Short mmCIF file of the C-alpha atoms (twelve columns), coordinates in Angstrom:
data_MODEL
# 
_entry.id   MODEL 
# 
loop_
_atom_site.group_PDB 
_atom_site.id 
_atom_site.type_symbol 
_atom_site.label_atom_id 
_atom_site.label_alt_id 
_atom_site.label_comp_id 
_atom_site.label_asym_id 
_atom_site.label_seq_id 
_atom_site.Cartn_x 
_atom_site.Cartn_y 
_atom_site.Cartn_z 
_atom_site.pdbx_PDB_model_num 
ATOM 1   C CA . MET A 1   127.372 198.408 157.033 1 
ATOM 2   C CA . ILE A 2   129.090 195.197 158.190 1 
ATOM 3   C CA . LYS A 3   131.900 194.066 155.909 1 
ATOM 4   C CA . GLN A 4   131.401 190.703 154.254 1 
ATOM 5   C CA . TRP A 5   134.796 189.039 153.804 1 
ATOM 6   C CA . ARG A 6   135.100 187.421 150.409 1 
ATOM 7   C CA . VAL A 7   137.696 185.325 148.644 1 
ATOM 8   C CA . ARG A 8   138.677 188.368 146.568 1 
ATOM 9   C CA . ASP A 9   139.775 190.095 149.806 1 
ATOM 10  C CA . VAL A 10  142.380 187.467 150.683 1 
ATOM 11  C CA . MET A 11  143.361 185.715 147.453 1 
ATOM 12  C CA . THR A 12  146.731 186.027 145.742 1 
ATOM 13  C CA . ARG A 13  146.225 187.857 142.460 1 
ATOM 14  C CA . ASP A 14  149.711 187.608 140.954 1 
ATOM 15  C CA . VAL A 15  149.656 183.887 140.177 1 
ATOM 16  C CA . VAL A 16  152.490 181.930 138.564 1 
ATOM 17  C CA . THR A 17  150.979 179.757 135.814 1 
ATOM 18  C CA . VAL A 18  152.193 177.326 133.183 1 
ATOM 19  C CA . ALA A 19  150.992 176.223 129.767 1 
ATOM 20  C CA . PRO A 20  150.135 172.587 129.006 1 
ATOM 21  C CA . GLU A 21  153.413 172.163 127.106 1 
ATOM 22  C CA . THR A 22  155.630 173.513 129.918 1 
ATOM 23  C CA . GLY A 23  158.248 170.886 130.747 1 
ATOM 24  C CA . TYR A 24  158.887 169.040 134.028 1 
ATOM 25  C CA . HIS A 25  162.187 170.776 134.807 1 
ATOM 26  C CA . GLN A 26  160.787 174.241 134.097 1 
ATOM 27  C CA . ILE A 27  157.831 173.597 136.418 1 
ATOM 28  C CA . ALA A 28  160.154 172.353 139.168 1 
ATOM 29  C CA . ASP A 29  162.298 175.457 138.760 1 
ATOM 30  C CA . LEU A 30  159.265 177.749 139.034 1 
ATOM 31  C CA . LEU A 31  158.115 176.085 142.254 1 
ATOM 32  C CA . VAL A 32  161.536 176.420 143.841 1 
ATOM 33  C CA . ARG A 33  162.246 179.933 142.564 1 
ATOM 34  C CA . HIS A 34  158.896 181.366 143.716 1 
ATOM 35  C CA . SER A 35  158.662 179.284 146.930 1 
ATOM 36  C CA . ILE A 36  155.256 177.916 145.972 1 
ATOM 37  C CA . SER A 37  153.889 174.376 146.092 1 
ATOM 38  C CA . ALA A 38  151.695 174.305 142.972 1 
ATOM 39  C CA . VAL A 39  150.986 176.072 139.688 1 
ATOM 40  C CA . PRO A 40  147.730 176.246 137.715 1 
ATOM 41  C CA . VAL A 41  147.838 175.013 134.125 1 
ATOM 42  C CA . VAL A 42  145.990 177.418 131.825 1 
ATOM 43  C CA . ASP A 43  145.142 177.549 128.139 1 
ATOM 44  C CA . PRO A 44  146.004 180.547 125.918 1 
ATOM 45  C CA . GLU A 45  142.789 182.304 127.033 1 
ATOM 46  C CA . GLY A 46  143.671 181.921 130.706 1 
ATOM 47  C CA . ARG A 47  141.138 179.191 131.492 1 
ATOM 48  C CA . VAL A 48  142.154 176.710 134.169 1 
ATOM 49  C CA . LEU A 49  142.835 173.209 132.840 1 
ATOM 50  C CA . GLY A 50  144.515 171.593 135.814 1 
ATOM 51  C CA . LEU A 51  147.013 171.999 138.615 1 
ATOM 52  C CA . VAL A 52  150.572 170.712 138.995 1 
ATOM 53  C CA . SER A 53  151.745 170.372 142.585 1 
ATOM 54  C CA . GLU A 54  154.898 169.192 144.262 1 
ATOM 55  C CA . ALA A 55  153.131 165.871 144.847 1 
ATOM 56  C CA . ASP A 56  152.576 165.482 141.098 1 
ATOM 57  C CA . LEU A 57  156.272 166.089 140.437 1 
ATOM 58  C CA . LEU A 58  157.345 163.700 143.168 1 
ATOM 59  C CA . ALA A 59  155.380 160.896 141.498 1 
ATOM 60  C CA . LYS A 60  158.217 160.579 138.969 1 
ATOM 61  C CA . LEU A 61  160.700 159.966 141.791 1 
ATOM 62  C CA . GLU A 62  158.326 157.780 143.811 1 
ATOM 63  C CA . TYR A 63  157.605 155.337 140.982 1 
ATOM 64  C CA . SER A 64  160.946 155.456 139.204 1 
ATOM 65  C CA . ASP A 65  162.221 152.155 140.657 1 
ATOM 66  C CA . ARG A 66  158.961 150.291 141.303 1 
ATOM 67  C CA . GLU A 67  158.184 147.246 139.192 1 
ATOM 68  C CA . PRO A 68  154.789 145.803 140.156 1 
ATOM 69  C CA . TYR A 69  154.398 142.152 139.317 1 
ATOM 70  C CA . HIS A 70  150.943 141.406 140.755 1 
ATOM 71  C CA . PRO A 71  147.891 142.572 138.724 1 
ATOM 72  C CA . LEU A 72  146.408 144.297 141.776 1 
ATOM 73  C CA . ALA A 73  149.619 146.245 142.272 1 
ATOM 74  C CA . VAL A 74  149.590 147.290 138.643 1 
ATOM 75  C CA . ARG A 75  146.094 148.742 138.990 1 
ATOM 76  C CA . ARG A 76  146.955 150.472 142.270 1 
ATOM 77  C CA . LEU A 77  150.026 152.128 140.803 1 
ATOM 78  C CA . GLY A 78  148.338 153.043 137.547 1 
ATOM 79  C CA . ALA A 79  147.352 156.638 138.369 1 
ATOM 80  C CA . GLY A 80  150.694 157.407 139.966 1 
ATOM 81  C CA . ARG A 81  152.604 155.854 137.102 1 
ATOM 82  C CA . GLY A 82  150.611 157.971 134.652 1 
ATOM 83  C CA . ARG A 83  151.878 161.167 136.271 1 
ATOM 84  C CA . ALA A 84  155.351 159.688 136.716 1 
ATOM 85  C CA . ALA A 85  155.528 159.197 132.948 1 
ATOM 86  C CA . GLY A 86  154.467 162.789 132.281 1 
ATOM 87  C CA . GLU A 87  157.048 165.077 130.738 1 
ATOM 88  C CA . ASN A 88  155.055 168.296 130.625 1 
ATOM 89  C CA . ALA A 89  152.247 170.022 132.491 1 
ATOM 90  C CA . ALA A 90  149.544 168.310 130.441 1 
ATOM 91  C CA . GLY A 91  150.856 164.909 131.507 1 
ATOM 92  C CA . LEU A 92  151.644 165.839 135.095 1 
ATOM 93  C CA . MET A 93  148.638 167.877 136.138 1 
ATOM 94  C CA . SER A 94  145.785 166.791 138.353 1 
ATOM 95  C CA . TYR A 95  142.306 167.416 136.926 1 
ATOM 96  C CA . PRO A 96  139.485 168.276 137.113 1 
ATOM 97  C CA . VAL A 97  140.375 171.050 139.541 1 
ATOM 98  C CA . VAL A 98  138.180 172.226 142.407 1 
ATOM 99  C CA . THR A 99  137.755 175.988 141.927 1 
ATOM 100 C CA . ILE A 100 135.944 178.807 143.679 1 
ATOM 101 C CA . SER A 101 134.394 182.170 142.835 1 
ATOM 102 C CA . ALA A 102 135.962 185.441 143.953 1 
ATOM 103 C CA . ASP A 103 132.585 186.369 145.478 1 
ATOM 104 C CA . ALA A 104 132.451 183.288 147.716 1 
ATOM 105 C CA . SER A 105 132.831 183.854 151.449 1 
ATOM 106 C CA . VAL A 106 136.115 183.004 153.099 1 
ATOM 107 C CA . THR A 107 134.145 180.639 155.324 1 
ATOM 108 C CA . GLY A 108 132.932 178.835 152.214 1 
ATOM 109 C CA . ALA A 109 136.498 178.669 150.926 1 
ATOM 110 C CA . ALA A 110 137.719 177.136 154.188 1 
ATOM 111 C CA . ARG A 111 134.956 174.534 154.126 1 
ATOM 112 C CA . LEU A 112 135.587 173.665 150.480 1 
ATOM 113 C CA . ILE A 113 139.332 173.287 151.044 1 
ATOM 114 C CA . ASP A 114 138.634 170.973 153.961 1 
ATOM 115 C CA . ALA A 115 135.966 168.954 152.136 1 
ATOM 116 C CA . ALA A 116 138.066 168.556 148.985 1 
ATOM 117 C CA . GLY A 117 141.235 167.735 150.917 1 
ATOM 118 C CA . VAL A 118 143.304 170.289 148.986 1 
ATOM 119 C CA . LYS A 119 145.727 173.024 149.994 1 
ATOM 120 C CA . ARG A 120 144.620 175.719 147.609 1 
ATOM 121 C CA . LEU A 121 141.799 176.700 145.249 1 
ATOM 122 C CA . PRO A 122 142.140 178.504 141.912 1 
ATOM 123 C CA . VAL A 123 139.769 181.472 141.856 1 
ATOM 124 C CA . VAL A 124 137.898 181.719 138.560 1 
ATOM 125 C CA . ASP A 125 135.119 183.669 136.895 1 
ATOM 126 C CA . GLU A 126 132.021 182.120 135.335 1 
ATOM 127 C CA . ARG A 127 134.030 181.112 132.235 1 
ATOM 128 C CA . ARG A 128 136.820 179.515 134.317 1 
ATOM 129 C CA . HIS A 129 139.304 182.305 133.576 1 
ATOM 130 C CA . LEU A 130 141.885 182.445 136.368 1 
ATOM 131 C CA . LEU A 131 141.548 185.461 138.669 1 
ATOM 132 C CA . GLY A 132 143.781 184.373 141.540 1 
ATOM 133 C CA . ILE A 133 144.422 181.603 143.994 1 
ATOM 134 C CA . VAL A 134 143.425 181.202 147.647 1 
ATOM 135 C CA . SER A 135 145.380 178.891 149.935 1 
ATOM 136 C CA . ARG A 136 145.056 177.632 153.461 1 
ATOM 137 C CA . ARG A 137 147.811 180.084 154.381 1 
ATOM 138 C CA . ASP A 138 145.769 183.001 153.030 1 
ATOM 139 C CA . LEU A 139 142.880 182.004 155.297 1 
ATOM 140 C CA . VAL A 140 145.059 181.383 158.342 1 
ATOM 141 C CA . ARG A 141 146.645 184.804 157.806 1 
ATOM 142 C CA . LEU A 142 143.326 186.336 158.889 1 
ATOM 143 C CA . TYR A 143 144.096 185.078 162.384 1 
ATOM 144 C CA . ALA A 144 147.501 186.752 162.445 1 
ATOM 145 C CA . ARG A 145 145.945 190.185 162.954 1 
ATOM 146 C CA . GLY A 146 147.097 192.201 165.949 1 
ATOM 147 C CA . ASP A 147 144.795 193.078 168.842 1 
ATOM 148 C CA . GLU A 148 144.507 196.721 167.787 1 
ATOM 149 C CA . GLU A 149 143.409 195.750 164.295 1 
ATOM 150 C CA . ILE A 150 140.917 193.242 165.711 1 
ATOM 151 C CA . LEU A 151 139.551 195.866 168.108 1 
ATOM 152 C CA . ALA A 152 138.993 198.312 165.254 1 
ATOM 153 C CA . ALA A 153 137.174 195.612 163.266 1 
ATOM 154 C CA . VAL A 154 135.002 194.696 166.278 1 
ATOM 155 C CA . LEU A 155 134.030 198.337 166.827 1 
ATOM 156 C CA . ASP A 156 133.055 198.572 163.148 1 
ATOM 157 C CA . VAL A 157 130.888 195.469 163.562 1 
ATOM 158 C CA . LEU A 158 129.121 196.922 166.595 1 
ATOM 159 C CA . THR A 159 128.552 200.214 164.805 1 
ATOM 160 C CA . GLY A 160 127.110 198.301 161.848 1 
ATOM 161 C CA . LEU A 161 124.634 196.690 164.244 1 
ATOM 162 C CA . ARG A 162 123.675 200.165 165.514 1 
ATOM 163 C CA . VAL A 163 125.195 199.439 168.884 1 
ATOM 164 C CA . ASP A 164 127.093 202.420 170.246 1 
ATOM 165 C CA . PRO A 165 130.543 201.115 171.289 1 
ATOM 166 C CA . ALA A 166 130.654 203.935 173.859 1 
ATOM 167 C CA . ASP A 167 127.930 202.092 175.811 1 
ATOM 168 C CA . LEU A 168 130.080 198.955 176.072 1 
ATOM 169 C CA . HIS A 169 133.418 197.911 177.427 1 
ATOM 170 C CA . VAL A 170 135.286 196.109 174.664 1 
ATOM 171 C CA . ARG A 171 138.690 194.552 175.248 1 
ATOM 172 C CA . VAL A 172 140.903 192.360 173.060 1 
ATOM 173 C CA . ASP A 173 143.634 190.232 174.576 1 
ATOM 174 C CA . ASP A 174 145.588 187.926 172.242 1 
ATOM 175 C CA . GLY A 175 142.596 187.607 169.947 1 
ATOM 176 C CA . VAL A 176 140.073 186.995 172.758 1 
ATOM 177 C CA . VAL A 177 137.349 189.661 172.773 1 
ATOM 178 C CA . SER A 178 135.551 190.609 175.994 1 
ATOM 179 C CA . LEU A 179 132.167 192.315 175.615 1 
ATOM 180 C CA . ALA A 180 130.572 193.939 178.661 1 
ATOM 181 C CA . GLY A 181 127.796 196.493 179.130 1 
ATOM 182 C CA . ARG A 182 124.087 196.745 178.443 1 
ATOM 183 C CA . VAL A 183 122.216 196.851 175.134 1 
ATOM 184 C CA . ASP A 184 118.525 197.413 174.524 1 
ATOM 185 C CA . ARG A 185 117.356 193.958 173.422 1 
ATOM 186 C CA . ARG A 186 118.364 190.363 173.968 1 
ATOM 187 C CA . SER A 187 118.298 189.767 170.205 1 
ATOM 188 C CA . THR A 188 120.742 192.647 169.761 1 
ATOM 189 C CA . ALA A 189 123.083 191.037 172.274 1 
ATOM 190 C CA . ALA A 190 122.796 187.756 170.372 1 
ATOM 191 C CA . MET A 191 123.700 189.390 167.069 1 
ATOM 192 C CA . ALA A 192 126.575 191.346 168.607 1 
ATOM 193 C CA . VAL A 193 128.149 188.224 170.094 1 
ATOM 194 C CA . GLY A 194 127.615 186.222 166.908 1 
ATOM 195 C CA . PHE A 195 129.038 188.802 164.538 1 
ATOM 196 C CA . VAL A 196 131.989 189.600 166.784 1 
ATOM 197 C CA . ARG A 197 132.781 185.905 167.093 1 
ATOM 198 C CA . SER A 198 132.898 185.621 163.306 1 
ATOM 199 C CA . THR A 199 135.179 188.639 162.853 1 
ATOM 200 C CA . PRO A 200 138.469 187.602 161.214 1 
ATOM 201 C CA . GLY A 201 141.169 187.274 163.842 1 
ATOM 202 C CA . VAL A 202 138.808 186.722 166.777 1 
ATOM 203 C CA . VAL A 203 139.795 183.517 168.560 1 
ATOM 204 C CA . ASP A 204 137.140 183.578 171.270 1 
ATOM 205 C CA . VAL A 205 134.462 185.816 172.841 1 
ATOM 206 C CA . ILE A 206 133.828 186.367 176.527 1 
ATOM 207 C CA . ASP A 207 130.168 187.384 176.685 1 
ATOM 208 C CA . GLU A 208 129.241 189.633 179.607 1 
ATOM 209 C CA . LEU A 209 126.539 191.610 177.821 1 
ATOM 210 C CA . THR A 210 123.257 192.376 179.565 1 
ATOM 211 C CA . TYR A 211 120.030 193.646 178.050 1 
ATOM 212 C CA . ARG A 212 117.095 195.828 179.109 1 
ATOM 213 C CA . TYR A 213 114.382 193.989 177.224 1 
ATOM 214 C CA . ASP A 214 113.976 190.308 176.365 1 
ATOM 215 C CA . ASP A 215 112.311 190.324 172.972 1 
ATOM 216 C CA . THR A 216 112.637 186.561 172.567 1 
ATOM 217 C CA . VAL A 217 109.825 185.550 174.941 1 
ATOM 218 C CA . GLY A 218 106.894 186.581 172.771 1 
ATOM 219 C CA . PRO A 219 104.554 189.601 172.828 1 
ATOM 220 C CA . GLY A 220 105.187 191.906 175.724 1 
ATOM 221 C CA . GLY A 221 108.641 190.639 176.514 1 
ATOM 222 C CA . THR A 222 110.308 191.283 179.833 1 
ATOM 223 C CA . ASP A 223 111.355 194.805 180.704 1 
ATOM 224 C CA . ASP A 224 114.536 195.779 182.509 1 
ATOM 225 C CA . THR A 225 116.023 192.306 182.251 1 
ATOM 226 C CA . VAL A 226 119.428 192.011 183.852 1 
ATOM 227 C CA . GLY A 227 121.048 189.068 182.155 1 
ATOM 228 C CA . THR A 228 123.682 187.853 179.769 1 
ATOM 229 C CA . PHE A 229 122.655 186.648 176.355 1 
ATOM 230 C CA . GLY A 230 122.240 182.895 176.354 1 
ATOM 231 C CA . THR A 231 122.092 182.549 180.151 1 
ATOM 232 C CA . GLY A 232 119.573 185.062 181.465 1 
ATOM 233 C CA . GLN A 233 121.877 185.693 184.413 1 
ATOM 234 C CA . THR A 234 124.435 188.319 185.294 1 
ATOM 235 C CA . GLY A 235 127.872 187.323 184.085 1 
ATOM 236 C CA . GLY A 236 128.791 185.162 181.135 1 
ATOM 237 C CA . GLY A 237 130.846 182.194 180.152 1 
ATOM 238 C CA . ARG A 238 133.643 181.985 177.661 1 
ATOM 239 C CA . SER A 239 132.637 180.589 174.303 1 
ATOM 240 C CA . ARG A 240 134.665 177.649 173.043 1 
ATOM 241 C CA . THR A 241 133.093 177.468 169.613 1 
ATOM 242 C CA . PHE A 242 135.666 177.835 166.810 1 
ATOM 243 C CA . PRO A 243 134.544 180.856 164.812 1 
ATOM 244 C CA . ASP A 244 133.647 181.153 161.170 1 
ATOM 245 C CA . ILE A 245 136.118 183.395 159.431 1 
ATOM 246 C CA . VAL A 246 133.712 185.735 157.754 1 
ATOM 247 C CA . VAL A 247 131.916 188.815 158.906 1 
# 
């Protein structure tokens, strides 16, 4: 069975949190001491209320000496001044917070982080209880896997597709996977390339797979086809599509 990478597989579970009444200096100390850039604000039941980041703390310094005189400037600085005046987590935090489920795919997490323009997502259950946190670094870490680990994952993917790795020549060089050999059907070659490309850590796929039977041309197909998936010719090109980071 092919492994489906979920947020729960990569998230940080031991999360530093603060209560709404936690003071500015204590929050700053926690960020520095734990080398983190944000802390979730939770209620006594562990439900996420907001998030205090370094940017929220810096608002106090940024607006400390600014005196807007024009009405437009006053409105523009309003939100920042509100956080600058905050003395505890309740007054400093950003809310509402974009969150994600532990069962979401890591691809979904990456897309949500990008769409929301944030650096991290609190991971919550259906009642918004904090389970962990997933950051851009957690997702990028998937691409820090060594070639041997990637090769093992690729072989597992092929086995899950009922493709015998012994029938293929599989090589990994600095995250680039080369697939060569012959499979039974063109659709099988398509799935193999697609799933390998989306394996965490795979940067690119060089497709040199051939197939015996083209099952994509309708009833009857074409027997003993010698071709590479996607081209119908011997030999293949190197894919330049950036992969999804989920298998």
